[in-house]
Coordinates of C-alpha atoms in Angstrom, one line a residue:
S223 CA 0.0 0.0 0.0
G224 CA 1.0 3.6 -0.2
I225 CA 1.3 3.9 3.6
Y226 CA 3.6 0.9 3.7
T227 CA 5.7 2.3 0.8
L228 CA 6.0 5.7 2.6
L229 CA 7.0 4.3 6.0
Y230 CA 9.4 1.7 4.6
G231 CA 11.1 4.4 2.5
M232 CA 11.4 6.6 5.5
G233 CA 13.1 3.9 7.5
N234 CA 15.1 2.3 4.8
A235 CA 16.5 5.7 3.6
C236 CA 18.5 6.1 6.8
M237 CA 20.1 2.7 6.3
Y238 CA 20.7 3.0 2.6
F239 CA 22.4 6.3 2.9
L240 CA 24.3 5.2 6.0
P241 CA 27.7 5.8 4.4
V242 CA 26.9 9.5 4.1
L243 CA 25.9 9.8 7.7
V244 CA 28.8 7.7 8.9
G245 CA 31.3 9.5 6.7
S246 CA 30.2 12.9 8.0
S247 CA 30.4 11.9 11.7
A248 CA 33.7 9.9 11.2
A249 CA 35.3 12.9 9.5
Q250 CA 34.4 15.1 12.4
F251 CA 35.8 12.5 14.8
F252 CA 39.1 12.4 12.9
G253 CA 39.4 16.2 12.9
T254 CA 38.7 17.0 9.3
D255 CA 35.9 18.7 7.3
R256 CA 32.7 16.6 7.8
Y257 CA 31.5 17.7 4.4
I258 CA 34.4 15.8 2.8
G259 CA 33.4 12.7 4.8
A260 CA 29.8 13.1 3.6
V261 CA 30.9 13.5 0.0
L262 CA 33.1 10.4 0.2
G263 CA 30.2 8.5 1.6
A264 CA 27.9 9.7 -1.2
I265 CA 30.5 8.7 -3.8
L266 CA 30.5 5.2 -2.4
I267 CA 26.8 4.8 -3.1
Y268 CA 26.5 6.8 -6.3
P269 CA 23.7 5.1 -8.3
T270 CA 25.9 4.3 -11.4
F271 CA 28.4 2.5 -9.2
V272 CA 25.7 0.6 -7.3
A273 CA 24.2 -0.5 -10.6
A274 CA 27.6 -1.6 -11.9
A275 CA 28.1 -3.6 -8.7
G276 CA 24.7 -5.2 -9.1
A277 CA 25.5 -6.2 -12.7
G278 CA 28.9 -7.6 -11.7
D279 CA 30.7 -5.1 -14.0
A280 CA 34.3 -4.2 -13.6
L281 CA 35.8 -0.7 -14.0
D282 CA 38.7 -0.4 -16.5
L283 CA 41.3 2.1 -15.4
L284 CA 44.5 2.3 -17.4
G285 CA 44.2 -1.4 -18.2
M286 CA 43.5 -2.4 -14.6
K287 CA 40.2 -4.1 -13.8
F288 CA 38.4 -3.1 -10.6
T289 CA 35.3 -5.0 -9.5
M290 CA 32.6 -2.7 -8.3
V291 CA 31.1 -3.2 -4.8
N292 CA 27.7 -2.1 -3.5
Y293 CA 28.4 0.0 -0.4
S294 CA 24.9 1.0 0.4
S295 CA 24.0 0.4 4.1
T296 CA 27.6 -0.3 5.0
V297 CA 29.6 1.2 7.9
F298 CA 33.3 0.4 7.9
P299 CA 34.2 1.6 4.3
A300 CA 33.0 5.1 5.1
I301 CA 34.8 5.2 8.4
V302 CA 38.1 4.2 6.9
A303 CA 37.6 6.5 4.0
A304 CA 37.0 9.4 6.4
W305 CA 40.2 8.5 8.3
F306 CA 42.2 8.3 5.1
A307 CA 40.9 11.7 4.0
S308 CA 41.8 13.2 7.4
V309 CA 45.4 12.0 7.0
L310 CA 45.5 13.2 3.4
N311 CA 43.9 16.6 4.4
K312 CA 46.5 17.3 7.1
G313 CA 49.4 16.3 4.8
L314 CA 48.2 18.6 2.0
R315 CA 47.8 21.5 4.4
A316 CA 51.3 21.0 5.6
V317 CA 52.9 21.2 2.2
L318 CA 50.7 23.6 0.3
P319 CA 51.0 27.4 0.8
D320 CA 48.2 29.1 2.6
V321 CA 47.4 31.2 -0.4
V322 CA 46.2 28.1 -2.4
A323 CA 45.4 25.7 0.4
F324 CA 41.8 27.0 0.9
A325 CA 40.9 26.0 -2.7
L326 CA 43.2 23.1 -3.4
V327 CA 43.2 21.1 -0.2
P328 CA 39.5 20.0 -0.3
F329 CA 39.6 19.4 -4.0
L330 CA 42.8 17.3 -3.9
T331 CA 41.6 15.4 -0.8
V332 CA 38.4 14.3 -2.5
A333 CA 40.1 13.8 -5.9
I334 CA 42.6 11.4 -4.3
A335 CA 40.6 9.8 -1.5
A336 CA 37.5 9.0 -3.6
P337 CA 39.1 6.6 -6.1
V338 CA 41.3 5.1 -3.4
S339 CA 38.3 4.6 -1.1
L340 CA 36.1 3.3 -3.9
L341 CA 38.5 0.9 -5.5
V342 CA 41.0 -0.1 -2.8
I343 CA 39.8 0.7 0.7
G344 CA 36.2 -0.3 0.2
P345 CA 36.7 -3.8 -1.2
V346 CA 39.4 -4.6 1.4
I347 CA 37.3 -3.3 4.3
Q348 CA 34.1 -4.9 3.0
Q349 CA 35.8 -8.3 2.9
A350 CA 37.3 -7.7 6.4
S351 CA 33.8 -6.7 7.6
S352 CA 32.3 -9.9 6.4
L353 CA 35.1 -12.0 8.0
L354 CA 34.6 -10.1 11.3
A355 CA 30.9 -10.7 11.3
A356 CA 31.5 -14.3 10.7
A357 CA 34.0 -14.5 13.5
V358 CA 31.5 -12.9 16.0
L359 CA 28.8 -15.3 14.9
A360 CA 31.3 -18.2 15.4
V361 CA 31.9 -17.2 19.0
Y362 CA 28.2 -16.9 19.6
Q363 CA 27.6 -20.3 18.0
F364 CA 30.3 -21.8 20.3
S365 CA 28.4 -20.8 23.4
P366 CA 25.5 -18.3 23.3
I367 CA 25.0 -18.6 27.0
L368 CA 28.6 -17.9 27.9
C369 CA 28.6 -15.0 25.5
G370 CA 25.5 -13.6 27.1
V371 CA 26.8 -14.1 30.7
I372 CA 30.0 -12.2 29.8
L373 CA 28.4 -9.3 27.9
G374 CA 25.2 -9.0 29.9
P375 CA 26.7 -7.5 33.0
I376 CA 29.2 -5.2 31.4
F377 CA 27.5 -3.8 28.3
G378 CA 25.4 -1.1 30.0
L379 CA 27.5 -0.6 33.1
V380 CA 31.0 -0.6 31.7
M381 CA 31.0 -0.4 27.9
I382 CA 28.5 2.4 27.5
P383 CA 30.0 4.8 30.1
L384 CA 33.5 4.2 28.5
G385 CA 32.1 4.5 24.9
L386 CA 33.2 1.0 24.0
H387 CA 29.6 -0.1 23.1
W388 CA 29.9 1.5 19.7
A389 CA 32.1 -1.3 18.6
L390 CA 29.3 -3.8 19.2
I391 CA 26.8 -1.5 17.6
V392 CA 28.9 -1.2 14.4
L393 CA 29.3 -5.0 14.4
S394 CA 25.5 -5.3 14.8
I395 CA 24.8 -3.1 11.9
N396 CA 27.3 -5.1 9.8
N397 CA 25.8 -8.4 10.8
I398 CA 22.3 -7.2 9.8
M399 CA 23.5 -6.0 6.5
T400 CA 25.6 -9.1 5.7
V401 CA 23.6 -12.0 7.2
G402 CA 20.2 -10.4 7.9
S403 CA 20.2 -10.5 11.7
D404 CA 22.4 -9.9 14.7
P405 CA 22.6 -12.1 17.8
I406 CA 24.9 -9.9 19.8
L407 CA 22.5 -7.1 20.5
G408 CA 19.9 -9.8 20.7
L409 CA 21.7 -11.1 23.8
L410 CA 21.7 -7.5 25.2
C411 CA 18.1 -6.8 24.6
C412 CA 17.3 -6.4 28.3
S413 CA 16.8 -2.7 29.0
M414 CA 13.9 -3.2 31.5
G415 CA 16.3 -4.2 34.2
V416 CA 17.0 -0.4 34.5
V417 CA 13.3 0.1 35.2
G418 CA 13.3 -2.5 38.0
A419 CA 16.3 -0.9 39.6
C420 CA 14.8 2.6 39.5
L421 CA 11.5 1.4 40.9
A422 CA 13.2 -0.3 43.8
F423 CA 15.4 2.8 44.4
A424 CA 12.3 5.0 44.5
L425 CA 10.4 2.7 46.9
R426 CA 13.5 2.4 49.2
S427 CA 14.4 6.0 49.3
K428 CA 13.0 8.3 52.0
D429 CA 14.0 11.5 50.4
P430 CA 11.1 12.9 48.2
S431 CA 13.5 14.2 45.6
E432 CA 15.1 10.8 45.3
K433 CA 11.7 9.1 45.0
S434 CA 10.8 11.5 42.3
L435 CA 14.1 10.8 40.5
G436 CA 13.6 7.1 40.7
F437 CA 10.0 7.1 39.4
S438 CA 11.0 9.6 36.6
C439 CA 13.9 7.5 35.5
A440 CA 11.8 4.3 35.5
V441 CA 9.3 5.9 33.1
T442 CA 12.0 7.2 30.7
G443 CA 13.8 3.8 30.9
F444 CA 10.5 2.0 30.0
F445 CA 10.4 4.0 26.8
G446 CA 14.1 3.3 26.0
I447 CA 15.9 6.4 27.5
T448 CA 18.2 4.8 30.1
E449 CA 20.9 7.5 30.4
P450 CA 19.2 9.4 33.3
A451 CA 18.9 6.1 35.2
L452 CA 22.4 5.0 34.4
Y453 CA 24.2 8.2 35.3
G454 CA 21.7 9.6 37.9
I455 CA 21.0 6.5 40.0
I456 CA 22.8 3.2 39.1
L457 CA 26.4 4.3 38.8
E458 CA 26.0 6.5 41.9
H459 CA 25.5 3.5 44.2
K460 CA 27.8 0.5 44.3
K461 CA 25.2 -1.9 45.5
I462 CA 22.8 -1.0 42.7
V463 CA 25.7 -1.6 40.2
I464 CA 26.3 -5.1 41.7
A465 CA 22.6 -5.9 41.6
S466 CA 22.4 -4.8 38.0
M467 CA 25.4 -6.8 37.0
I468 CA 23.9 -10.0 38.5
A469 CA 20.5 -9.3 36.9
G470 CA 22.2 -8.7 33.6
A471 CA 24.1 -11.9 33.7
I472 CA 21.0 -14.0 34.6
S473 CA 18.6 -12.3 32.1
A474 CA 21.1 -12.6 29.2
V475 CA 20.8 -16.4 29.4
I476 CA 17.2 -16.2 28.2
P477 CA 17.8 -14.7 24.8
A478 CA 20.7 -17.1 24.4
I479 CA 18.3 -20.0 24.9
F480 CA 15.7 -18.6 22.5
N481 CA 18.3 -17.5 19.9
T482 CA 17.0 -14.0 20.1
R483 CA 18.2 -11.8 17.3
T484 CA 17.6 -8.2 16.2
F485 CA 16.5 -8.0 12.5
V486 CA 16.6 -4.2 12.2
M487 CA 18.5 -1.6 14.2
T488 CA 16.3 -0.6 17.2
S489 CA 16.6 1.5 20.3
S490 CA 15.8 0.0 23.7
G491 CA 12.6 -0.1 25.8
I492 CA 9.2 -1.2 24.9
F493 CA 9.4 0.2 21.3
S494 CA 12.3 -2.1 20.5
F495 CA 10.3 -5.3 20.6
P496 CA 9.2 -5.2 16.9
G497 CA 12.9 -5.3 15.9
Y498 CA 13.1 -8.8 17.3
M499 CA 10.3 -10.2 15.1
D500 CA 11.7 -12.6 12.5
P501 CA 10.4 -11.8 9.0
S502 CA 10.0 -15.5 8.5
G503 CA 7.2 -15.5 11.1
D504 CA 9.1 -17.4 13.8
M505 CA 8.2 -15.7 17.1
S506 CA 10.8 -17.4 19.3
S507 CA 13.2 -14.4 19.0
L508 CA 10.5 -12.0 20.1
I509 CA 9.4 -14.2 22.9
G510 CA 12.9 -14.5 24.2
A511 CA 13.3 -10.7 24.1
I512 CA 10.0 -10.2 26.1
L513 CA 10.9 -12.8 28.7
C514 CA 14.4 -11.5 29.1
N515 CA 13.1 -8.0 29.8
V516 CA 10.4 -9.2 32.2
V517 CA 12.8 -11.4 34.1
G518 CA 15.5 -8.7 34.1
L519 CA 13.0 -6.2 35.5
I520 CA 11.9 -8.5 38.3
I521 CA 15.4 -9.7 39.3
N522 CA 16.8 -6.2 39.3
F523 CA 13.9 -4.9 41.3
V524 CA 14.2 -7.6 44.0
L525 CA 18.0 -7.4 44.3
V526 CA 18.1 -3.6 44.5
Y527 CA 15.2 -3.6 47.0
I528 CA 17.0 -6.1 49.2
M529 CA 20.6 -4.7 48.8
Y530 CA 20.0 -0.9 48.6
R531 CA 19.6 1.3 51.7
S532 CA 19.0 5.0 51.6
D533 CA 21.4 7.2 53.6
E534 CA 18.8 7.6 56.4
E535 CA 18.3 3.9 56.7
A536 CA 22.0 3.3 56.7
T537 CA 22.5 5.9 59.5
V538 CA 19.8 4.3 61.7
E539 CA 21.3 0.8 61.2

């Protein structure tokens, strides 16, 4: 229907043009002009190049044959292209006089980085990405439960505060694009444990402001916004951190048993559940995600309620 076409196009456009978005943000991260990164990302998915890749055509340059690759919805090629452009940009600025640098540096950066990224960096990184995704899946297949028990406690409490979670998110996007689903973020689907911790914190607290904070963070966490709870409550109290790690390890066993996977990139909270619906119609992945969140909420609530004491209670004891 027209509604489906519109909604699907709105969602799929973000993934299809991902190299442009990634190229822009990666260029900013590497300290170069983000428009250069966006342009390189756009070149990677130029329609003529995508069509050539789909037809299996090779590009003849000075007698050398380069097989074209479809980079739409990819992550790593745009990141490495932006890094290469940043190195090139800084080198050109160092050797060119200021009087011509303003005009020549961006031009030469794109003129050199584009063909190198399209014909050399892209194919190498694309192949490496596929191998990396296969390696991650191999570890998961060796022991999904062990993988969940290790990642469950540290993903939200260690990796996110340190910024290390982006590595798994990039791998997840890569897995979805290469094999159609991702088990890693499937193992880490439990965000409702945060809600349980906040509710227990609110009920245990004697201070009205802390009660209000706890209930407020529980509501936002329910809808997938967990940062207020993470930084405002959980990481502020050692016992809540311990309780959350225990709950994370236990709850992660459930999606491992149900082979829960995410089939599209989702956020967290209640709105994430459709992302665990297998297009084939198998509901086991979705059931695992729901059970994981329910169990995680209950366990975290019970543990925090038992272990946590407000300052007033601790003083009395």
